[in-house]
């Protein structure tokens, strides 16, 4: 069974596979903006898809670029929002 980090990481991988073809080659700690040339609209779409996939609501105070800069930072920001089913 996956822990919260594993659940979020799996969802992030799935979302990036849907949006970008080279998602398997992503460095987990490097900037996604630099790796994929993500713009603000794409980032909003990614956030919305993650909310849907993880069945969470991301509070406005978490919607900071620094929390979505890399896969590692996304996992760290969203893992506490996961609740046991």
Coordinates of C-alpha atoms in Angstrom, one line a residue:
X1 CA 0.0 0.0 0.0
X2 CA 1.3 3.4 -0.9
X3 CA 1.9 6.1 1.7
X4 CA 0.8 9.7 1.1
X5 CA 4.0 10.6 -0.8
X6 CA 3.6 7.5 -3.0
X7 CA 0.0 8.4 -3.7
X8 CA 0.8 12.0 -4.7
X9 CA 3.9 10.9 -6.7
X10 CA 1.8 8.4 -8.7
X11 CA -0.9 11.0 -9.4
X12 CA 1.7 13.6 -10.4
X13 CA 3.4 11.1 -12.8
X14 CA 0.0 10.3 -14.4
X15 CA -0.9 13.9 -14.8
X16 CA 2.4 14.8 -16.4
X17 CA 2.1 11.7 -18.7
X18 CA -1.2 13.1 -19.8
X19 CA 0.1 16.6 -20.4
X20 CA 3.7 16.0 -21.6
X21 CA 5.2 13.1 -23.6
X22 CA 8.7 13.2 -22.0
X23 CA 7.4 12.9 -18.4
X24 CA 9.4 9.7 -17.8
X25 CA 12.6 11.7 -18.3
X26 CA 11.9 14.4 -15.8
X27 CA 14.3 15.2 -13.0
X28 CA 12.3 15.2 -9.7
X29 CA 14.2 18.1 -8.2
X30 CA 14.8 20.4 -11.2
X31 CA 12.4 23.1 -12.2
X32 CA 9.5 21.9 -14.2
X33 CA 9.2 25.3 -15.8
X34 CA 12.8 24.9 -17.2
X35 CA 12.4 21.3 -18.1
X36 CA 9.0 21.6 -19.9
X37 CA 8.6 25.3 -20.6
X38 CA 5.3 25.3 -18.5
X39 CA 3.4 28.5 -18.6
X40 CA 0.9 29.8 -16.0
X41 CA -2.1 28.4 -17.8
X42 CA -0.6 24.9 -18.0
X43 CA 0.3 25.1 -14.4
X44 CA -3.3 25.9 -13.5
X45 CA -4.6 23.0 -15.6
X46 CA -2.1 20.7 -13.8
X47 CA -3.3 21.9 -10.4
X48 CA -6.9 21.3 -11.4
X49 CA -6.2 17.8 -12.7
X50 CA -4.2 17.0 -9.5
X51 CA -7.2 18.2 -7.4
X52 CA -9.5 15.9 -9.3
X53 CA -7.2 12.9 -9.4
X54 CA -6.4 13.1 -5.7
X55 CA -9.8 14.2 -4.6
X56 CA -8.4 17.2 -2.7
X57 CA -8.8 20.9 -2.6
X58 CA -5.6 22.9 -2.8
X59 CA -6.0 26.0 -0.6
X60 CA -5.0 29.3 -2.0
X61 CA -2.1 29.6 0.5
X62 CA -0.5 26.5 -1.2
X63 CA -0.9 27.9 -4.7
X64 CA 2.6 29.4 -4.8
X65 CA 5.0 28.8 -7.6
X66 CA 7.6 27.5 -5.2
X67 CA 5.3 24.6 -4.2
X68 CA 4.9 23.5 -7.9
X69 CA 8.4 24.2 -9.1
X70 CA 9.4 20.5 -9.2
X71 CA 7.9 17.1 -8.8
X72 CA 9.6 16.8 -5.4
X73 CA 8.1 20.1 -4.2
X74 CA 4.6 19.1 -5.5
X75 CA 4.7 15.8 -3.6
X76 CA 5.9 17.6 -0.4
X77 CA 3.1 20.3 -0.7
X78 CA 0.2 17.9 -1.5
X79 CA 1.0 14.8 0.6
X80 CA -0.4 16.4 3.8
X81 CA -3.7 16.9 2.0
X82 CA -4.3 13.2 1.4
X83 CA -6.7 11.5 3.9
X84 CA -7.2 7.9 4.5
X85 CA -10.3 6.4 2.7

